[in-house]
Short mmCIF file of C-alpha atoms (C1' of nucleotides) in Angstrom, two decimals:
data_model
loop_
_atom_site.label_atom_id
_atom_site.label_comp_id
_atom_site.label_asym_id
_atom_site.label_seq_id
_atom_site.Cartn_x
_atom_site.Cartn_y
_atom_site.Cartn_z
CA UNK A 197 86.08 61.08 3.32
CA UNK A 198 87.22 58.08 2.44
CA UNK A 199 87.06 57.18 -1.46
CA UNK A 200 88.18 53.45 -2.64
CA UNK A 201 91.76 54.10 -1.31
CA UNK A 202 90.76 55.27 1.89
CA UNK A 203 88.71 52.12 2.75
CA UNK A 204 91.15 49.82 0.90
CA UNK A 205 94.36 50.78 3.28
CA UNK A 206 91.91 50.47 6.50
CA UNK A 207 90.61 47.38 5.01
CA UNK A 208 94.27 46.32 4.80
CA UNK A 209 95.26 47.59 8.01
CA UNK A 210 92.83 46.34 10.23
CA UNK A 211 92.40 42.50 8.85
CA UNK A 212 95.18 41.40 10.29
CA UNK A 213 93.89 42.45 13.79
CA UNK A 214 90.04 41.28 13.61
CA UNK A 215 90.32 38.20 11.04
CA UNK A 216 89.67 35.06 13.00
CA UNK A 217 88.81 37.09 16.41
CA UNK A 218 85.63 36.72 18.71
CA UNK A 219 84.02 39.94 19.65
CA UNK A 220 83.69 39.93 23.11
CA UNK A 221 82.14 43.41 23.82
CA UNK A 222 80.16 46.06 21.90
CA UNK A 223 80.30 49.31 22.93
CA UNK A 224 77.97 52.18 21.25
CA UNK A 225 78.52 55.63 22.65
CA UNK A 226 76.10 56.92 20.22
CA UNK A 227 73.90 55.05 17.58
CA UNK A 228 72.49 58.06 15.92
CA UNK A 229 74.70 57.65 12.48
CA UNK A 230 73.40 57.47 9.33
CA UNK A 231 71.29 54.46 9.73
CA UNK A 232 70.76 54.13 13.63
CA UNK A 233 72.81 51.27 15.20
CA UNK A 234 70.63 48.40 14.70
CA UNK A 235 69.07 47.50 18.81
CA UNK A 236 69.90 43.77 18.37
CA UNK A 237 73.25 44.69 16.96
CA UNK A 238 74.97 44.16 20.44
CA UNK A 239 73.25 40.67 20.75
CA UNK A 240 73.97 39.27 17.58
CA UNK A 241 77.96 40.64 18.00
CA UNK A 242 78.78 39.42 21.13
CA UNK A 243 79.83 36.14 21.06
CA UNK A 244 80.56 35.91 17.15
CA UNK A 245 83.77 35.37 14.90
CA UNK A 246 84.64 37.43 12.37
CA UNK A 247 85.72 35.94 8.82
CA UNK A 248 87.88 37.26 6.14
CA UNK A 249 87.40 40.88 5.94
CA UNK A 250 85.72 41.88 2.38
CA UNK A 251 85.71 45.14 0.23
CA UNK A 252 83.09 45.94 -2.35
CA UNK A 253 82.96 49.73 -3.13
CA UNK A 254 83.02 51.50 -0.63
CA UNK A 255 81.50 49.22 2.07
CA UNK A 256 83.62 46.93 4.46
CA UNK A 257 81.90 43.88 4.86
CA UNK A 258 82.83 41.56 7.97
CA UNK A 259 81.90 37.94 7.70
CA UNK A 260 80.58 36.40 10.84
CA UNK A 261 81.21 32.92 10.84
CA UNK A 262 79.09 30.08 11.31
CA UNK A 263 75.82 28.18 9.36
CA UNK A 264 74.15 30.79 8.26
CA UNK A 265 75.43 33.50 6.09
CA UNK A 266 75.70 37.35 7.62
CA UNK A 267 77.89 40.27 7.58
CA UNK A 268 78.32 42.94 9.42
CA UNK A 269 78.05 45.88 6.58
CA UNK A 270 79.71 49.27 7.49
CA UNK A 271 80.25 52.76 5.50
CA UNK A 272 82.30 55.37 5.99
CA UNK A 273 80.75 58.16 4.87
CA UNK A 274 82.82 61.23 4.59
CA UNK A 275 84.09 61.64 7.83
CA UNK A 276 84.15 57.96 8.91
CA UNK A 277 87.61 55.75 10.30
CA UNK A 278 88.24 52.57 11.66
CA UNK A 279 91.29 51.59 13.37
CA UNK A 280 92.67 49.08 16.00
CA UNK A 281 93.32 50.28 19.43
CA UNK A 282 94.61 49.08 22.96
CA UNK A 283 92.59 48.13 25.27
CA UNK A 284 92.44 50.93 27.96
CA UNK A 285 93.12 53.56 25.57
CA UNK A 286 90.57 56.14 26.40
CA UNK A 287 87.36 57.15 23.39
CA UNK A 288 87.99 60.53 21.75
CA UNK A 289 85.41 63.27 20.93
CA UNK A 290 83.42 61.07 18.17
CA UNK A 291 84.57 57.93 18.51
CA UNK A 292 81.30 56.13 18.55
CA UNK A 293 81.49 52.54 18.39
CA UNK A 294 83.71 49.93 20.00
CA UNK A 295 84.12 46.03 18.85
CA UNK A 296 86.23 44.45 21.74
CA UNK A 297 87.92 41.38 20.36
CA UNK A 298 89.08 38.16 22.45
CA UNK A 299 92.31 39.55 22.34
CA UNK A 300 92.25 42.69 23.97
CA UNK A 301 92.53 44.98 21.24
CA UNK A 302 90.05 46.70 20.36
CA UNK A 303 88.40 48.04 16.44
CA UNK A 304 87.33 51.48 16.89
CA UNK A 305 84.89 53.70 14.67
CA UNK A 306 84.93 57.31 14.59
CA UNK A 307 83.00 60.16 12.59
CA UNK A 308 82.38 63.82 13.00
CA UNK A 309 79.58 63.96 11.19
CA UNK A 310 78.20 60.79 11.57
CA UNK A 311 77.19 59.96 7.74
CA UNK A 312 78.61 56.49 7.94
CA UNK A 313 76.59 53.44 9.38
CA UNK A 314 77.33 50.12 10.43
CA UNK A 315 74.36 47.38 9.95
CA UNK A 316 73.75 43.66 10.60
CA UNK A 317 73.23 42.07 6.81
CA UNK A 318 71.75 38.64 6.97
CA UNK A 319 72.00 36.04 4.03
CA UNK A 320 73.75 36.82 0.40
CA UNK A 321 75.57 40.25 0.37
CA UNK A 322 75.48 40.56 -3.23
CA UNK A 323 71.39 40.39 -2.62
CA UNK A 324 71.24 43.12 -0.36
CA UNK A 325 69.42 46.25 -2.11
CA UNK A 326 72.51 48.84 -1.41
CA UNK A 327 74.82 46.79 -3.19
CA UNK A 328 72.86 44.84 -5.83
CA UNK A 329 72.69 47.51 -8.18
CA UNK A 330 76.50 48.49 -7.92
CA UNK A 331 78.36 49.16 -11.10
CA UNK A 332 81.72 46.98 -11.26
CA UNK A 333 84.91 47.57 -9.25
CA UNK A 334 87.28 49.92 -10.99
CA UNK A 335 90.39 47.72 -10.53
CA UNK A 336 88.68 44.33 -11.82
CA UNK A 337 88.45 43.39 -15.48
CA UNK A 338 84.79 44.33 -15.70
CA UNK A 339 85.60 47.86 -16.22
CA UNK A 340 86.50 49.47 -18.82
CA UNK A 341 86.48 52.08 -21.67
CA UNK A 342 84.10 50.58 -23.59
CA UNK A 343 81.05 50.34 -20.66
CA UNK A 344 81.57 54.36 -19.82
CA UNK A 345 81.52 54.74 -23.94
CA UNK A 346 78.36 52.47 -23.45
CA UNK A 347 76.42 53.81 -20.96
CA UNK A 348 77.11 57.59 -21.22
CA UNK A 349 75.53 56.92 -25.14
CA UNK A 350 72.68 60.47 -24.85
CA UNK A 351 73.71 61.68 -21.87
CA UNK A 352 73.81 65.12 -21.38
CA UNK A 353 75.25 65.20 -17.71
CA UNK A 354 78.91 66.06 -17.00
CA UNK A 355 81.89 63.32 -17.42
CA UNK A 356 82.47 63.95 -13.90
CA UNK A 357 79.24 63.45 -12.26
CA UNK A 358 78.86 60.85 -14.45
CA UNK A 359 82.31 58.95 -13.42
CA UNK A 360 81.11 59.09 -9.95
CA UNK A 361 77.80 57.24 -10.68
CA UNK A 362 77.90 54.13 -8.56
CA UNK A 363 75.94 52.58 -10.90
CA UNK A 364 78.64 53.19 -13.89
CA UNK A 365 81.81 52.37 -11.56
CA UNK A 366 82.13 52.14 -7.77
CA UNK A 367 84.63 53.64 -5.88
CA UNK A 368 85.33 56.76 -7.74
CA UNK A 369 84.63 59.54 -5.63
CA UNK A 370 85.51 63.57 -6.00
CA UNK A 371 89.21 63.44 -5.62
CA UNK A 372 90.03 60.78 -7.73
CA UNK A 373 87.47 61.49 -10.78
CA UNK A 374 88.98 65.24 -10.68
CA UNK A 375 92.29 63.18 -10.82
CA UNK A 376 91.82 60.78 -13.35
CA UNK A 377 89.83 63.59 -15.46
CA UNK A 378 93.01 65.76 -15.59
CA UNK A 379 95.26 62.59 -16.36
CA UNK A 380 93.48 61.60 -19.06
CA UNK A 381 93.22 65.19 -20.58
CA UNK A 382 89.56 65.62 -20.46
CA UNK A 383 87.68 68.80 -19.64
CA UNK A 384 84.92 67.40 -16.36
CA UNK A 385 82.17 69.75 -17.78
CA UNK A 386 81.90 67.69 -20.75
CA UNK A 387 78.67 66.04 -21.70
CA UNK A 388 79.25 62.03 -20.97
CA UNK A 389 77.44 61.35 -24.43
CA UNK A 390 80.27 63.47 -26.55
CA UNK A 391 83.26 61.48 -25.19
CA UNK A 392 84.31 58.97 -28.04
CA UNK A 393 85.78 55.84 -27.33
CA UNK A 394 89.44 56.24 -27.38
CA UNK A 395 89.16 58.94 -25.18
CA UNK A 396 87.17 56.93 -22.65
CA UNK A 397 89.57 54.25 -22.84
CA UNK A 398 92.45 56.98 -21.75
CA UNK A 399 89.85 57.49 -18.62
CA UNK A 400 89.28 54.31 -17.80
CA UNK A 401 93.17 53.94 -17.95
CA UNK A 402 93.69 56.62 -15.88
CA UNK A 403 90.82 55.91 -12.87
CA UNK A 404 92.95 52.37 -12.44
CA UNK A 405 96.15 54.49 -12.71
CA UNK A 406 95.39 56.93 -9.94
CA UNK A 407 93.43 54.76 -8.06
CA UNK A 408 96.71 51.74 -7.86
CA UNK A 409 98.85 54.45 -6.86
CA UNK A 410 96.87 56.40 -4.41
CA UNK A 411 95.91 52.38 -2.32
CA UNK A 412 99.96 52.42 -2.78
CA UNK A 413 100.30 55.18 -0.91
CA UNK A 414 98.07 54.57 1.66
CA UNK A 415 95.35 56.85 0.62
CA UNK A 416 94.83 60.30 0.77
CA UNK A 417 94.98 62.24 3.97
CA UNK A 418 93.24 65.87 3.55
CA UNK A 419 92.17 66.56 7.27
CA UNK A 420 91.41 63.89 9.21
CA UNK A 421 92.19 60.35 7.43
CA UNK A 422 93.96 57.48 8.95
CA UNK A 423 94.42 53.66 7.68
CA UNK A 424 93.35 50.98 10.51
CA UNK A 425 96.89 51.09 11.99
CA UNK A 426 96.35 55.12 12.53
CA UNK A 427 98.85 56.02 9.64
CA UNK A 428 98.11 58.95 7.62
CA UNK A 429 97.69 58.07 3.87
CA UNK A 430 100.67 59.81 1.85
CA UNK A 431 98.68 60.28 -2.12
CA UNK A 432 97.91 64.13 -0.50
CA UNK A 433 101.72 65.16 -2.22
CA UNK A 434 100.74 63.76 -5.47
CA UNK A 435 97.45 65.27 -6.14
CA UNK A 436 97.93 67.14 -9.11
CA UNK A 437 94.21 69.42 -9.13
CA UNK A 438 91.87 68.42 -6.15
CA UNK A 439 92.47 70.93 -3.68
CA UNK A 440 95.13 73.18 -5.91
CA UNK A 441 92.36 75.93 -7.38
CA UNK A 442 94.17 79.08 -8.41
CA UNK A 443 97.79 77.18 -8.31
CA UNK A 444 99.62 76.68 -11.53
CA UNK A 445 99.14 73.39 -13.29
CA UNK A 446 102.03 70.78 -12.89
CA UNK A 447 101.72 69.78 -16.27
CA UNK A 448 101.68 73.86 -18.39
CA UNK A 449 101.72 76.29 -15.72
CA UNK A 450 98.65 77.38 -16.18
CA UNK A 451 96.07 78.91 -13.62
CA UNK A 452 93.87 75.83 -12.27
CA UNK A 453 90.12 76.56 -12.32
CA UNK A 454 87.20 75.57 -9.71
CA UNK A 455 83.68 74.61 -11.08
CA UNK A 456 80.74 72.88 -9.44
CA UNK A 457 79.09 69.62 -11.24
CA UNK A 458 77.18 67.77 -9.47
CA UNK A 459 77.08 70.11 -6.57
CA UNK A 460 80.40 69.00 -5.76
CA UNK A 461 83.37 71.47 -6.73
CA UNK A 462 85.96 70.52 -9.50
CA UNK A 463 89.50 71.52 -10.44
CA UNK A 464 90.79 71.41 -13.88
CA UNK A 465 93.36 72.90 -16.09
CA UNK A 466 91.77 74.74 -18.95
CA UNK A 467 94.52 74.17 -20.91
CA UNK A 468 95.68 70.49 -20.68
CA UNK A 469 91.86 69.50 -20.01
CA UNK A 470 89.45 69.57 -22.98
"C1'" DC B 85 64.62 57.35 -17.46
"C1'" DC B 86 67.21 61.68 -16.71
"C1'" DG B 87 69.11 65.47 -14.20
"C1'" DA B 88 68.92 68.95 -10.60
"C1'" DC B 89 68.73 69.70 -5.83
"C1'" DA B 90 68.07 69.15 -0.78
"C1'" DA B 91 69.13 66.60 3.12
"C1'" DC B 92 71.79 64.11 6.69
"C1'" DC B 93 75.89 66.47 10.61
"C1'" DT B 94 80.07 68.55 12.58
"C1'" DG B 95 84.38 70.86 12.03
"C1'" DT B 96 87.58 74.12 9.98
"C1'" DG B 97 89.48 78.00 7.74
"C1'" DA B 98 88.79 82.52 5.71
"C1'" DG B 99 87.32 87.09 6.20
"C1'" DC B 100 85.83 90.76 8.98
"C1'" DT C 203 89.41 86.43 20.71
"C1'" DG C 204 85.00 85.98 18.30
"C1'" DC C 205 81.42 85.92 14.83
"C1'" DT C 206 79.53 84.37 10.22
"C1'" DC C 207 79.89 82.08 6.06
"C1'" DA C 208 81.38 78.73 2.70
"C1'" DC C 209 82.78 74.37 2.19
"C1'" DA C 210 84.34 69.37 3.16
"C1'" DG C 211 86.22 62.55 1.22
"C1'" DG C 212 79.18 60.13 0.27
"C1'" DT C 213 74.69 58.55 -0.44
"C1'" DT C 214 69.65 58.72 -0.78
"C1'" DG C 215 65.36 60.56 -1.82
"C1'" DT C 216 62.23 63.79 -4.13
"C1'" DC C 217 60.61 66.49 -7.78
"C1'" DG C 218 59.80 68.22 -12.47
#
DNA sequence: CCGACAACCTGTGAGC
DNA sequence: TGCTCACAGGTTGTCG
């Protein structure tokens, strides 16, 4: 369930613990996730160093040093966590893959429902076909009002849907576009293609806005969320429409309404959102 | 190319 | 306590 946040703090909270460190075991409890743990994935792990542990949308990508460039690619999903435990500690219900590190501790994957995957990616990562066509990192210079004005020029979908194209901007996901939507005063059922450019500049705004404060807080923790050192993420308290349907607005004090776009449900304020 | 929709899988909370 | 239903943080593929 993790959006950019989510895999930003356990990116943060697990480096310190893996960067540098040999894998000396690989456990897989179960390799039916959404891509099927690779069969050579044990072989190629055991034995290798990890590098400087890497971000790009919502992918963590682990470096293996040595000659030839590969990474270790892993997702998520919605249900997905990583986080360092002791060695001894006992697996939980779902925790499905181990990396033991020369150190004894020990980086630990779980997900209920098994939509993230972890995969062996050999040679350039910016050439591998799931990343190549990514859209540009919401926090980096690259994005900005002017590319959503850009690319949402005759499209009919929703602002919303469209904010979570991965091809527009990574990272955005349904909390934090129905966040940055209500910050920046727009209604998410309006067509991308009628959204002039001063308003999309407010968005674009207001997606780095939401996005700064919610990696400052450690992410958002709805159900089942925790960073790599098994924190919960504390943004939950600050949400001001995911998740509030029927409560009054913070801003007017207004009912908040529920929609689906995108097959994905959306909270607004009809009032403050047009 | 665009947009709508189904699918992948398990858990939880609401309502009866 | 138990059943059924709707819904949940993401991504990919298909179809018209």
């Amino acid at each position: 369930m993790p959006e950019l946040p989510e895999v930003e703090t356990t990116r943060r909270g697990i480096a310190p613990h893996v960067e540098g460190r040999e894998i000396v075991e690989v456990i897989v409890r179960e390799p039916r996730l959404r891509v099927p743990v690779p069969g050579d994935l044990v072989d190629r792990l055991v034995g290798a160093r990890l590098g400087p542990l890497a971000r790009r949308a919502k992918y963590l990508l682990f470096p293996i040093a040595g000659a030839t460039p590969a990474s270790l690619l892993w997702h998520l999903g919605m249900s997905g966590s990583l986080r360092i435990a002791r060695l001894g500690e006992l697996p939980k219900k779902h925790d499905h893959l181990d990396l033991v590190l020369d150190d004894g501790a020990i980086l630990r994957y779980h997900d209920p429902r098994r939509f993230g995957f972890v995969d062996w990616l050999a040679g350039d990562v910016e050439l591998d076909p799931r990343l190549a066509r990514l859209g540009p990192e919401p926090l980096s210079e690259a994005f900005h009002g002017e590319r959503l004005h850009r690319l949402s020029r005759g499209r009919r979908l929703a602002v919303k849907p469209f904010l979570m194209d991965s091809g527009v901007v990574v990272g955005v996901g349904n909390i934090y576009a129905a966040e940055a939507l209500f910050l920046a005063g727009i209604d998410p059922r309006r067509a991308a293609g009628r959204i002039g450019r001063e308003r999309y500049a407010r968005l674009a705004a207001a997606v780095q806005e939401v996005l700064a404060a919610a990696i400052a807080q450690g992410g958002t923790t709805l159900r089942d969320f925790v960073g790599g050192t098994g924190e919960p993420g504390y943004f939950r308290q600050r949400l001001n429409v995911y998740g509030r349907d029927g409560a009054p607005c913070r801003r007017c004090g207004g009912e908040l309404r529920r929609v689906t776009l995108g097959q994905r449900s959306s909270v607004f304020c009809p009032r403050c959102q047009t």
